[in-house]
PDB file of C-alpha atoms in Angstrom:
ATOM      1  CA  MET A   1      60.403 128.109  84.638  1.00 45.00           C
ATOM      2  CA  SER A   2      63.466 126.677  82.895  1.00 46.00           C
ATOM      3  CA  SER A   3      63.765 124.038  85.637  1.00 47.00           C
ATOM      4  CA  THR A   4      60.213 122.813  85.002  1.00 50.00           C
ATOM      5  CA  GLY A   5      60.868 122.722  81.268  1.00 51.00           C
ATOM      6  CA  SER A   6      64.034 120.721  81.776  1.00 55.00           C
ATOM      7  CA  THR A   7      62.235 118.187  83.990  1.00 62.00           C
ATOM      8  CA  ASP A   8      59.468 117.818  81.402  1.00 66.00           C
ATOM      9  CA  ASP A   9      62.059 117.173  78.687  1.00 67.00           C
ATOM     10  CA  VAL A  10      63.680 114.446  80.742  1.00 62.00           C
ATOM     11  CA  LEU A  11      60.325 112.792  81.459  1.00 68.00           C
ATOM     12  CA  GLN A  12      59.462 112.887  77.763  1.00 72.00           C
ATOM     13  CA  GLN A  13      62.778 111.285  76.877  1.00 71.00           C
ATOM     14  CA  LEU A  14      62.198 108.564  79.484  1.00 67.00           C
ATOM     15  CA  ASP A  15      58.723 107.897  78.079  1.00 71.00           C
ATOM     16  CA  ARG A  16      60.172 107.568  74.564  1.00 75.00           C
ATOM     17  CA  PHE A  17      62.912 105.256  75.862  1.00 70.00           C
ATOM     18  CA  TRP A  18      60.356 103.015  77.614  1.00 72.00           C
ATOM     19  CA  PHE A  19      58.236 102.946  74.464  1.00 74.00           C
ATOM     20  CA  MET A  20      61.220 101.959  72.289  1.00 76.00           C
ATOM     21  CA  LEU A  21      62.198  99.158  74.697  1.00 72.00           C
ATOM     22  CA  ASP A  22      58.647  97.827  74.824  1.00 74.00           C
ATOM     23  CA  GLU A  23      58.437  97.883  71.005  1.00 75.00           C
ATOM     24  CA  LEU A  24      61.797  96.138  70.674  1.00 72.00           C
ATOM     25  CA  SER A  25      60.845  93.430  73.199  1.00 72.00           C
ATOM     26  CA  GLU A  26      57.573  92.728  71.331  1.00 74.00           C
ATOM     27  CA  ASN A  27      58.801  92.986  67.719  1.00 77.00           C
ATOM     28  CA  ASP A  28      62.329  91.567  68.041  1.00 74.00           C
ATOM     29  CA  PRO A  29      62.789  89.714  71.370  1.00 75.00           C
ATOM     30  CA  ALA A  30      66.181  88.316  70.315  1.00 76.00           C
ATOM     31  CA  ALA A  31      67.609  91.798  69.575  1.00 70.00           C
ATOM     32  CA  TYR A  32      66.108  93.092  72.803  1.00 69.00           C
ATOM     33  CA  HIS A  33      67.834  90.417  74.904  1.00 70.00           C
ATOM     34  CA  ARG A  34      71.129  90.897  73.030  1.00 72.00           C
ATOM     35  CA  LEU A  35      70.996  94.593  73.907  1.00 67.00           C
ATOM     36  CA  VAL A  36      70.292  93.919  77.576  1.00 66.00           C
ATOM     37  CA  GLU A  37      72.939  91.207  77.892  1.00 69.00           C
ATOM     38  CA  LYS A  38      75.547  93.466  76.289  1.00 66.00           C
ATOM     39  CA  GLN A  39      74.809  96.198  78.832  1.00 63.00           C
ATOM     40  CA  LEU A  40      75.070  93.729  81.718  1.00 60.00           C
ATOM     41  CA  LYS A  41      78.343  92.328  80.326  1.00 62.00           C
ATOM     42  CA  ASP A  42      79.804  95.837  80.014  1.00 58.00           C
ATOM     43  CA  GLY A  43      78.891  96.510  83.624  1.00 58.00           C
ATOM     44  CA  ALA A  44      80.525  93.268  84.791  1.00 56.00           C
ATOM     45  CA  GLU A  45      83.748  94.081  82.882  1.00 59.00           C
ATOM     46  CA  PHE A  46      83.872  97.531  84.415  1.00 61.00           C
ATOM     47  CA  ASN A  47      83.564  95.894  87.828  1.00 69.00           C
ATOM     48  CA  ALA A  48      86.712  93.800  87.235  1.00 76.00           C
ATOM     49  CA  ALA A  49      89.631  94.417  89.583  1.00 78.00           C
ATOM     50  CA  PRO A  50      93.086  95.579  88.453  1.00 82.00           C
ATOM     51  CA  GLU A  51      95.445  92.710  87.597  1.00 81.00           C
ATOM     52  CA  LEU A  52      99.218  92.545  87.897  1.00 84.00           C
ATOM     53  CA  HIS A  53     100.855  92.492  84.458  1.00 85.00           C
ATOM     54  CA  SER A  54     104.569  92.740  85.303  1.00 84.00           C
ATOM     55  CA  CYS A  55     106.906  94.052  87.960  1.00 87.00           C
ATOM     56  CA  LEU A  56     109.979  96.269  87.528  1.00 87.00           C
ATOM     57  CA  CYS A  57     112.852  96.839  89.907  1.00 89.00           C
ATOM     58  CA  THR A  58     115.369  99.662  89.711  1.00 88.00           C
ATOM     59  CA  GLU A  59     117.791 101.419  92.045  1.00 90.00           C
ATOM     60  CA  VAL A  60     116.852 104.619  93.900  1.00 88.00           C
ATOM     61  CA  LEU A  61     119.844 106.982  94.010  1.00 86.00           C
ATOM     62  CA  GLU A  62     118.199 109.955  95.769  1.00 83.00           C
ATOM     63  CA  PRO A  63     116.853 111.057  98.233  1.00 83.00           C
ATOM     64  CA  ARG A  64     117.713 107.691  99.822  1.00 84.00           C
ATOM     65  CA  ARG A  65     119.510 104.722  98.359  1.00 87.00           C
ATOM     66  CA  GLY A  66     117.423 101.616  97.994  1.00 88.00           C
ATOM     67  CA  SER A  67     115.174  99.808  95.515  1.00 89.00           C
ATOM     68  CA  LEU A  68     112.032 100.919  93.719  1.00 89.00           C
ATOM     69  CA  TYR A  69     109.483  98.307  92.676  1.00 90.00           C
ATOM     70  CA  VAL A  70     106.894  99.364  90.101  1.00 90.00           C
ATOM     71  CA  ASN A  71     103.904  97.060  89.586  1.00 89.00           C
ATOM     72  CA  ILE A  72     102.536  97.491  86.059  1.00 88.00           C
ATOM     73  CA  CYS A  73      98.822  96.674  86.240  1.00 87.00           C
ATOM     74  CA  SER A  74      96.068  96.112  83.709  1.00 84.00           C
ATOM     75  CA  TRP A  75      92.772  97.808  84.635  1.00 85.00           C
ATOM     76  CA  LYS A  76      89.682  98.381  82.504  1.00 82.00           C
ATOM     77  CA  ARG A  77      88.661 101.439  84.523  1.00 80.00           C
ATOM     78  CA  VAL A  78      91.637 103.343  83.128  1.00 79.00           C
ATOM     79  CA  PRO A  79      90.496 104.987  79.862  1.00 79.00           C
ATOM     80  CA  ALA A  80      92.006 103.678  76.647  1.00 77.00           C
ATOM     81  CA  PRO A  81      94.050 106.233  74.662  1.00 76.00           C
ATOM     82  CA  GLN A  82      91.824 107.764  71.991  1.00 73.00           C
ATOM     83  CA  ASP A  83      94.643 109.017  69.782  1.00 68.00           C
ATOM     84  CA  PRO A  84      98.396 108.194  69.645  1.00 65.00           C
ATOM     85  CA  SER A  85      99.134 111.923  69.790  1.00 67.00           C
ATOM     86  CA  ARG A  86      97.186 112.406  73.027  1.00 72.00           C
ATOM     87  CA  PRO A  87      98.533 111.747  76.585  1.00 75.00           C
ATOM     88  CA  LEU A  88      98.559 108.165  77.821  1.00 75.00           C
ATOM     89  CA  PRO A  89      96.042 107.777  80.683  1.00 82.00           C
ATOM     90  CA  VAL A  90      97.669 106.337  83.799  1.00 80.00           C
ATOM     91  CA  CYS A  91      96.256 105.574  87.247  1.00 81.00           C
ATOM     92  CA  ALA A  92      98.847 105.484  90.049  1.00 82.00           C
ATOM     93  CA  GLY A  93      98.466 104.056  93.531  1.00 82.00           C
ATOM     94  CA  LYS A  94      99.862 105.390  96.773  1.00 84.00           C
ATOM     95  CA  LEU A  95     103.651 105.118  97.203  1.00 86.00           C
ATOM     96  CA  GLU A  96     104.584 102.820 100.079  1.00 86.00           C
ATOM     97  CA  THR A  97     107.971 102.150 101.660  1.00 85.00           C
ATOM     98  CA  GLY A  98     109.400  99.336 103.764  1.00 85.00           C
ATOM     99  CA  VAL A  99     112.478  97.339 104.701  1.00 83.00           C
ATOM    100  CA  ASN A 100     113.242  93.908 103.241  1.00 77.00           C
ATOM    101  CA  GLU A 101     116.984  93.208 103.143  1.00 75.00           C
ATOM    102  CA  GLY A 102     117.320  96.966 102.637  1.00 83.00           C
ATOM    103  CA  TRP A 103     115.048  99.986 102.170  1.00 87.00           C
ATOM    104  CA  TYR A 104     112.579  99.921  99.282  1.00 89.00           C
ATOM    105  CA  ALA A 105     109.699 101.914  97.802  1.00 88.00           C
ATOM    106  CA  LEU A 106     106.696 100.412  96.018  1.00 89.00           C
ATOM    107  CA  LEU A 107     104.389 101.998  93.425  1.00 89.00           C
ATOM    108  CA  ASP A 108     101.483 100.587  91.401  1.00 88.00           C
ATOM    109  CA  VAL A 109     100.863 102.015  87.909  1.00 88.00           C
ATOM    110  CA  ALA A 110      97.723 100.908  86.036  1.00 86.00           C
ATOM    111  CA  LEU A 111      97.012 101.222  82.315  1.00 83.00           C
ATOM    112  CA  ASN A 112      94.174 100.177  80.069  1.00 84.00           C
ATOM    113  CA  PRO A 113      94.518  96.502  78.974  1.00 84.00           C
ATOM    114  CA  ALA A 114      94.595  97.570  75.315  1.00 81.00           C
ATOM    115  CA  VAL A 115      97.859  99.456  75.876  1.00 81.00           C
ATOM    116  CA  LEU A 116      99.575  96.410  77.360  1.00 80.00           C
ATOM    117  CA  GLN A 117      98.076  94.038  74.794  1.00 77.00           C
ATOM    118  CA  GLU A 118      99.393  96.139  71.898  1.00 74.00           C
ATOM    119  CA  SER A 119     102.854  96.160  73.487  1.00 71.00           C
ATOM    120  CA  LYS A 120     102.880  92.418  74.176  1.00 70.00           C
ATOM    121  CA  GLU A 121     104.553  91.333  70.940  1.00 68.00           C
ATOM    122  CA  ASP A 122     106.860  94.335  70.553  1.00 70.00           C
ATOM    123  CA  LYS A 123     109.808  94.604  72.967  1.00 73.00           C
ATOM    124  CA  THR A 124     110.456  98.194  71.914  1.00 77.00           C
ATOM    125  CA  GLU A 125     106.901  99.254  72.756  1.00 78.00           C
ATOM    126  CA  ILE A 126     106.754  97.488  76.129  1.00 81.00           C
ATOM    127  CA  ASN A 127     110.161  98.958  76.996  1.00 82.00           C
ATOM    128  CA  GLN A 128     108.754 102.415  76.233  1.00 82.00           C
ATOM    129  CA  VAL A 129     105.784 101.738  78.538  1.00 82.00           C
ATOM    130  CA  TYR A 130     108.187 100.653  81.289  1.00 86.00           C
ATOM    131  CA  MET A 131     110.390 103.728  80.849  1.00 86.00           C
ATOM    132  CA  LEU A 132     107.335 106.012  80.990  1.00 84.00           C
ATOM    133  CA  ALA A 133     106.220 104.352  84.230  1.00 85.00           C
ATOM    134  CA  LEU A 134     109.691 104.821  85.773  1.00 87.00           C
ATOM    135  CA  SER A 135     109.888 108.437  84.605  1.00 85.00           C
ATOM    136  CA  PHE A 136     106.455 109.047  86.091  1.00 83.00           C
ATOM    137  CA  ALA A 137     107.592 107.625  89.454  1.00 85.00           C
ATOM    138  CA  GLN A 138     110.737 109.740  89.325  1.00 82.00           C
ATOM    139  CA  GLN A 139     108.923 113.017  88.644  1.00 80.00           C
ATOM    140  CA  GLN A 140     105.897 112.502  90.865  1.00 81.00           C
ATOM    141  CA  HIS A 141     107.888 111.447  93.930  1.00 83.00           C
ATOM    142  CA  GLY A 142     111.064 113.503  93.605  1.00 81.00           C
ATOM    143  CA  MET A 143     113.336 110.497  93.117  1.00 82.00           C
ATOM    144  CA  ARG A 144     116.508 110.099  91.089  1.00 85.00           C
ATOM    145  CA  LEU A 145     116.569 106.608  89.625  1.00 86.00           C
ATOM    146  CA  SER A 146     119.103 104.428  87.872  1.00 84.00           C
ATOM    147  CA  GLN A 147     118.640 104.246  84.097  1.00 81.00           C
ATOM    148  CA  GLN A 148     118.697 100.439  84.298  1.00 85.00           C
ATOM    149  CA  TYR A 149     115.819  98.214  85.396  1.00 85.00           C
ATOM    150  CA  THR A 150     115.021  94.507  85.577  1.00 85.00           C
ATOM    151  CA  VAL A 151     111.723  92.667  85.222  1.00 84.00           C
ATOM    152  CA  VAL A 152     111.247  90.551  88.347  1.00 84.00           C
ATOM    153  CA  ASN A 153     108.781  87.816  89.272  1.00 83.00           C
ATOM    154  CA  CYS A 154     107.223  89.642  92.204  1.00 81.00           C
ATOM    155  CA  SER A 155     107.555  92.603  94.558  1.00 83.00           C
ATOM    156  CA  PRO A 156     106.930  93.026  98.304  1.00 83.00           C
ATOM    157  CA  LYS A 157     103.340  93.435  99.515  1.00 81.00           C
ATOM    158  CA  SER A 158     101.772  92.738  96.124  1.00 79.00           C
ATOM    159  CA  SER A 159      98.915  90.347  96.808  1.00 82.00           C
ATOM    160  CA  PRO A 160      95.718  91.114  94.840  1.00 81.00           C
ATOM    161  CA  ASP A 161      94.125  92.650  97.953  1.00 82.00           C
ATOM    162  CA  GLU A 162      97.102  94.955  98.544  1.00 83.00           C
ATOM    163  CA  LEU A 163      97.207  96.045  94.898  1.00 79.00           C
ATOM    164  CA  GLN A 164      93.501  96.852  94.983  1.00 79.00           C
ATOM    165  CA  ARG A 165      93.835  98.780  98.242  1.00 84.00           C
ATOM    166  CA  ARG A 166      96.656 100.995  96.980  1.00 83.00           C
ATOM    167  CA  LEU A 167      94.869 101.693  93.694  1.00 81.00           C
ATOM    168  CA  GLY A 168      91.644 102.599  95.495  1.00 77.00           C
ATOM    169  CA  PHE A 169      89.601  99.791  93.924  1.00 72.00           C
ATOM    170  CA  GLN A 170      86.117  99.254  95.323  1.00 64.00           C
ATOM    171  CA  LYS A 171      84.224  96.250  94.092  1.00 58.00           C
ATOM    172  CA  TRP A 172      80.564  96.804  93.429  1.00 51.00           C
ATOM    173  CA  PRO A 173      77.977  94.071  94.080  1.00 50.00           C
ATOM    174  CA  ASN A 174      78.720  90.970  92.012  1.00 48.00           C
ATOM    175  CA  THR A 175      77.481  91.181  88.413  1.00 43.00           C
ATOM    176  CA  SER A 176      79.536  88.337  86.943  1.00 43.00           C
ATOM    177  CA  LYS A 177      76.620  85.889  86.959  1.00 47.00           C
ATOM    178  CA  GLN A 178      74.465  86.582  83.939  1.00 47.00           C
ATOM    179  CA  PRO A 179      70.727  86.579  84.762  1.00 47.00           C
ATOM    180  CA  ASP A 180      68.101  84.733  82.791  1.00 50.00           C
ATOM    181  CA  THR A 181      66.998  87.683  80.683  1.00 46.00           C
ATOM    182  CA  ALA A 182      64.329  85.681  78.911  1.00 49.00           C
ATOM    183  CA  SER A 183      62.317  85.296  82.104  1.00 50.00           C
ATOM    184  CA  GLN A 184      62.451  88.963  83.140  1.00 52.00           C
ATOM    185  CA  THR A 185      60.202  91.849  82.218  1.00 52.00           C
ATOM    186  CA  PRO A 186      61.522  94.929  80.372  1.00 50.00           C
ATOM    187  CA  ALA A 187      61.087  96.935  83.591  1.00 52.00           C
ATOM    188  CA  ALA A 188      63.192  94.513  85.636  1.00 55.00           C
ATOM    189  CA  LEU A 189      65.930  94.347  83.009  1.00 52.00           C
ATOM    190  CA  LEU A 190      65.974  98.107  82.620  1.00 52.00           C
ATOM    191  CA  GLN A 191      66.371  98.403  86.398  1.00 53.00           C
ATOM    192  CA  GLN A 192      69.450  96.155  86.255  1.00 52.00           C
ATOM    193  CA  ILE A 193      70.963  98.207  83.439  1.00 49.00           C
ATOM    194  CA  SER A 194      70.202 101.420  85.286  1.00 50.00           C
ATOM    195  CA  SER A 195      71.857 100.067  88.437  1.00 50.00           C
ATOM    196  CA  LEU A 196      75.030  99.160  86.569  1.00 46.00           C
ATOM    197  CA  ARG A 197      75.087 102.495  84.776  1.00 44.00           C
ATOM    198  CA  SER A 198      74.687 104.491  87.972  1.00 43.00           C
ATOM    199  CA  GLU A 199      77.488 102.493  89.632  1.00 44.00           C
ATOM    200  CA  LYS A 200      79.690 103.155  86.646  1.00 42.00           C
ATOM    201  CA  GLN A 201      78.898 106.867  86.732  1.00 38.00           C
ATOM    202  CA  ASP A 202      79.586 107.051  90.487  1.00 39.00           C
ATOM    203  CA  GLU A 203      82.976 105.428  90.006  1.00 38.00           C
ATOM    204  CA  ALA A 204      83.771 107.612  87.005  1.00 33.00           C
ATOM    205  CA  ALA A 205      83.107 110.656  89.147  1.00 30.00           C
ATOM    206  CA  GLN A 206      85.894 109.499  91.474  1.00 32.00           C
ATOM    207  CA  ILE A 207      88.420 109.161  88.634  1.00 31.00           C
ATOM    208  CA  THR A 208      89.548 112.613  87.589  1.00 31.00           C
ATOM    209  CA  CYS A 209      92.430 114.086  85.636  1.00 33.00           C
ATOM    210  CA  ARG A 210      95.084 115.725  87.788  1.00 34.00           C
ATOM    211  CA  PRO A 211      97.792 118.032  86.389  1.00 33.00           C
ATOM    212  CA  ALA A 212     101.287 116.587  86.422  1.00 34.00           C
ATOM    213  CA  GLU A 213     104.633 117.500  84.918  1.00 36.00           C
ATOM    214  CA  PRO A 214     104.845 115.374  81.752  1.00 39.00           C
ATOM    215  CA  VAL A 215     107.735 113.018  81.140  1.00 38.00           C
ATOM    216  CA  LYS A 216     107.917 114.459  77.663  1.00 42.00           C
ATOM    217  CA  LYS A 217     105.291 116.907  76.615  1.00 38.00           C
ATOM    218  CA  GLY A 218     101.904 115.220  76.456  1.00 45.00           C
ATOM    219  CA  LEU A 219     103.051 111.605  76.988  1.00 51.00           C
ATOM    220  CA  ILE A 220     101.261 110.854  80.272  1.00 48.00           C
ATOM    221  CA  GLN A 221      97.865 111.911  81.560  1.00 50.00           C
ATOM    222  CA  VAL A 222      97.683 111.150  85.277  1.00 48.00           C
ATOM    223  CA  ILE A 223      94.438 109.648  86.551  1.00 47.00           C
ATOM    224  CA  SER A 224      93.852 109.773  90.280  1.00 46.00           C
ATOM    225  CA  THR A 225      91.413 107.498  92.085  1.00 42.00           C
ATOM    226  CA  THR A 226      89.874 108.178  95.483  1.00 41.00           C
ATOM    227  CA  PHE A 227      92.876 110.005  96.910  1.00 41.00           C
ATOM    228  CA  MET A 228      95.202 112.828  95.917  1.00 52.00           C
ATOM    229  CA  GLU A 229      98.957 112.370  95.743  1.00 64.00           C
ATOM    230  CA  PRO A 230     100.650 113.528  98.994  1.00 79.00           C
ATOM    231  CA  GLN A 231     102.506 116.846  98.716  1.00 87.00           C
ATOM    232  CA  LYS A 232     106.100 117.549  99.674  1.00 90.00           C
ATOM    233  CA  PRO A 233     105.856 120.251 102.369  1.00 93.00           C
ATOM    234  CA  GLU A 234     108.157 123.257 102.728  1.00 94.00           C
ATOM    235  CA  TYR A 235     110.961 122.594 105.215  1.00 95.00           C
ATOM    236  CA  ARG A 236     114.264 123.851 106.609  1.00 95.00           C
ATOM    237  CA  LEU A 237     117.040 121.480 107.751  1.00 96.00           C
ATOM    238  CA  GLU A 238     119.933 122.932 109.769  1.00 95.00           C
ATOM    239  CA  VAL A 239     122.998 121.660 111.606  1.00 95.00           C
ATOM    240  CA  LYS A 240     123.618 123.403 114.941  1.00 94.00           C
ATOM    241  CA  THR A 241     127.255 123.697 116.002  1.00 93.00           C
ATOM    242  CA  ASP A 242     129.011 124.689 119.226  1.00 93.00           C
ATOM    243  CA  THR A 243     131.425 127.610 119.586  1.00 92.00           C
ATOM    244  CA  ALA A 244     134.226 125.475 118.192  1.00 91.00           C
ATOM    245  CA  GLY A 245     132.199 124.701 115.065  1.00 92.00           C
ATOM    246  CA  VAL A 246     131.595 121.061 116.005  1.00 93.00           C
ATOM    247  CA  PRO A 247     128.156 119.727 114.904  1.00 94.00           C
ATOM    248  CA  ARG A 248     126.004 119.085 117.997  1.00 94.00           C
ATOM    249  CA  SER A 249     122.419 118.738 116.767  1.00 95.00           C
ATOM    250  CA  VAL A 250     120.182 118.785 113.709  1.00 96.00           C
ATOM    251  CA  ALA A 251     117.015 120.880 113.589  1.00 96.00           C
ATOM    252  CA  LEU A 252     114.167 120.321 111.132  1.00 96.00           C
ATOM    253  CA  THR A 253     111.299 122.778 110.696  1.00 97.00           C
ATOM    254  CA  VAL A 254     108.359 121.769 108.479  1.00 96.00           C
ATOM    255  CA  GLU A 255     105.395 123.911 107.394  1.00 95.00           C
ATOM    256  CA  LEU A 256     102.150 121.900 107.629  1.00 93.00           C
ATOM    257  CA  PRO A 257      99.265 124.289 106.850  1.00 88.00           C
ATOM    258  CA  LYS A 258      96.791 121.402 106.356  1.00 85.00           C
ATOM    259  CA  VAL A 259      97.513 119.774 109.732  1.00 86.00           C
ATOM    260  CA  CYS A 260      95.616 120.615 112.921  1.00 83.00           C
ATOM    261  CA  PHE A 261      97.040 118.142 115.457  1.00 83.00           C
ATOM    262  CA  MET A 262     100.364 116.445 116.126  1.00 87.00           C
ATOM    263  CA  SER A 263      98.554 113.084 116.185  1.00 85.00           C
ATOM    264  CA  GLU A 264      98.006 113.379 112.410  1.00 85.00           C
ATOM    265  CA  CYS A 265     101.766 113.164 111.816  1.00 90.00           C
ATOM    266  CA  GLN A 266     103.677 109.892 111.547  1.00 90.00           C
ATOM    267  CA  LEU A 267     107.413 110.237 112.197  1.00 92.00           C
ATOM    268  CA  LYS A 268     110.008 107.541 111.581  1.00 92.00           C
ATOM    269  CA  ILE A 269     113.598 108.391 112.512  1.00 93.00           C
ATOM    270  CA  SER A 270     116.828 106.448 112.068  1.00 92.00           C
ATOM    271  CA  LYS A 271     120.424 107.535 112.539  1.00 93.00           C
ATOM    272  CA  ASP A 272     120.586 108.389 108.822  1.00 92.00           C
ATOM    273  CA  ASP A 273     117.208 109.786 107.819  1.00 93.00           C
ATOM    274  CA  ILE A 274     113.693 110.884 108.770  1.00 93.00           C
ATOM    275  CA  LEU A 275     110.314 110.124 107.217  1.00 92.00           C
ATOM    276  CA  LEU A 276     107.319 112.373 107.881  1.00 92.00           C
ATOM    277  CA  GLU A 277     103.893 111.285 106.656  1.00 90.00           C
ATOM    278  CA  VAL A 278     100.427 112.768 106.994  1.00 87.00           C
ATOM    279  CA  GLU A 279      98.172 110.256 105.267  1.00 80.00           C
ATOM    280  CA  ASP A 280      97.150 111.378 101.747  1.00 75.00           C
ATOM    281  CA  VAL A 281      98.330 114.943 102.531  1.00 84.00           C
ATOM    282  CA  TYR A 282     102.100 115.201 103.060  1.00 88.00           C
ATOM    283  CA  TYR A 283     105.141 112.995 102.434  1.00 90.00           C
ATOM    284  CA  LEU A 284     108.709 114.029 103.277  1.00 92.00           C
ATOM    285  CA  LEU A 285     111.775 111.763 103.260  1.00 92.00           C
ATOM    286  CA  LEU A 286     115.123 113.397 104.117  1.00 93.00           C
ATOM    287  CA  GLU A 287     118.655 112.229 104.795  1.00 93.00           C
ATOM    288  CA  PHE A 288     120.306 113.852 107.816  1.00 94.00           C
ATOM    289  CA  PRO A 289     123.475 115.815 106.999  1.00 95.00           C
ATOM    290  CA  GLU A 290     125.080 114.193 110.073  1.00 94.00           C
ATOM    291  CA  THR A 291     124.634 110.800 111.740  1.00 95.00           C
ATOM    292  CA  VAL A 292     122.268 111.317 114.673  1.00 95.00           C
ATOM    293  CA  ASN A 293     121.258 109.599 117.887  1.00 94.00           C
ATOM    294  CA  GLU A 294     117.587 108.864 117.144  1.00 93.00           C
ATOM    295  CA  GLU A 295     116.837 108.232 120.825  1.00 92.00           C
ATOM    296  CA  THR A 296     117.379 111.943 121.573  1.00 94.00           C
ATOM    297  CA  ALA A 297     114.800 113.149 119.029  1.00 94.00           C
ATOM    298  CA  SER A 298     111.992 115.429 120.202  1.00 94.00           C
ATOM    299  CA  ALA A 299     109.249 117.095 118.174  1.00 93.00           C
ATOM    300  CA  ILE A 300     106.872 119.984 118.896  1.00 94.00           C
ATOM    301  CA  PHE A 301     103.881 121.074 116.804  1.00 92.00           C
ATOM    302  CA  ASN A 302     102.790 124.724 116.937  1.00 92.00           C
ATOM    303  CA  LYS A 303      99.029 124.657 116.249  1.00 88.00           C
ATOM    304  CA  LYS A 304      98.810 128.405 115.671  1.00 88.00           C
ATOM    305  CA  LYS A 305     101.605 128.529 113.092  1.00 91.00           C
ATOM    306  CA  ARG A 306     101.011 124.947 111.819  1.00 91.00           C
ATOM    307  CA  LEU A 307     104.741 124.366 112.219  1.00 95.00           C
ATOM    308  CA  LEU A 308     106.468 121.118 113.205  1.00 95.00           C
ATOM    309  CA  THR A 309     109.909 121.491 114.811  1.00 95.00           C
ATOM    310  CA  LEU A 310     112.140 118.499 115.436  1.00 95.00           C
ATOM    311  CA  LYS A 311     115.518 118.435 117.161  1.00 96.00           C
ATOM    312  CA  VAL A 312     117.922 115.500 117.452  1.00 95.00           C
ATOM    313  CA  ASP A 313     121.498 115.273 118.743  1.00 96.00           C
ATOM    314  CA  VAL A 314     124.397 114.395 116.496  1.00 95.00           C
ATOM    315  CA  LEU A 315     125.929 111.019 117.340  1.00 91.00           C
ATOM    316  CA  CYS A 316     129.284 111.539 119.013  1.00 81.00           C
TER     317      CYS A 316
END
């Protein structure tokens, strides 16, 4: 009964909306077309891709020494702060690592263009934005960073396509070309508006607030896109010694309750450290307590216990 009533209410509202549009198009065509064009423009702006604003570089002290690059991006899909006392909305991409004259990590952090525009003329404000982004990277990814940073011209793997991929950007069908609204019927124009609105609502449904430890209470509100931040799994790292107490091997045991098959795990081992990744699920980077011979490494996954065990010999 209530369902039927609700449907009737919606149909009545749609009828009233159609009637108002028809009246507006007949009585004030100029206002009608201004309304439609504004809606189409809003949809096109929402469809804009994130843009690189600036790039920071700082030193990673733990868990592995190297460099951290943080791409500060401007993106209209990130909500603008409604009140200075409320958390600053931030959308972060997936952390990636690589080697380029040394180990590095790369993170994209997107903010609403209004935040960056307001900070443009004030060095103190933009410095605060940069420090918040670095503190966010430090807390979200378990890093200890240097307190000093530099603004650099570019970072590795930061073409527009790569930025968009890491931030989860999906471009909807092109809406940048404004149609000739004067030659279209109210029904056709309404269909265009409806299409843009539904696309916007679909995308908004993919951007949700996710709890995070704040840098200072209430300063950052984390916005996640189409993926969740990988978790750091529970693990145990041990050095096995012989009867004389000499280190002979290193054993790593990792609990992976969300993994079903060994093939889901990506392992990268060097003589100094190990990286375990399960895409969008787990991320674990550890330094070995002893230098190891990576060629002797072997790993076994227990499907029943969801336990990964790795053993590698210490380098003699």
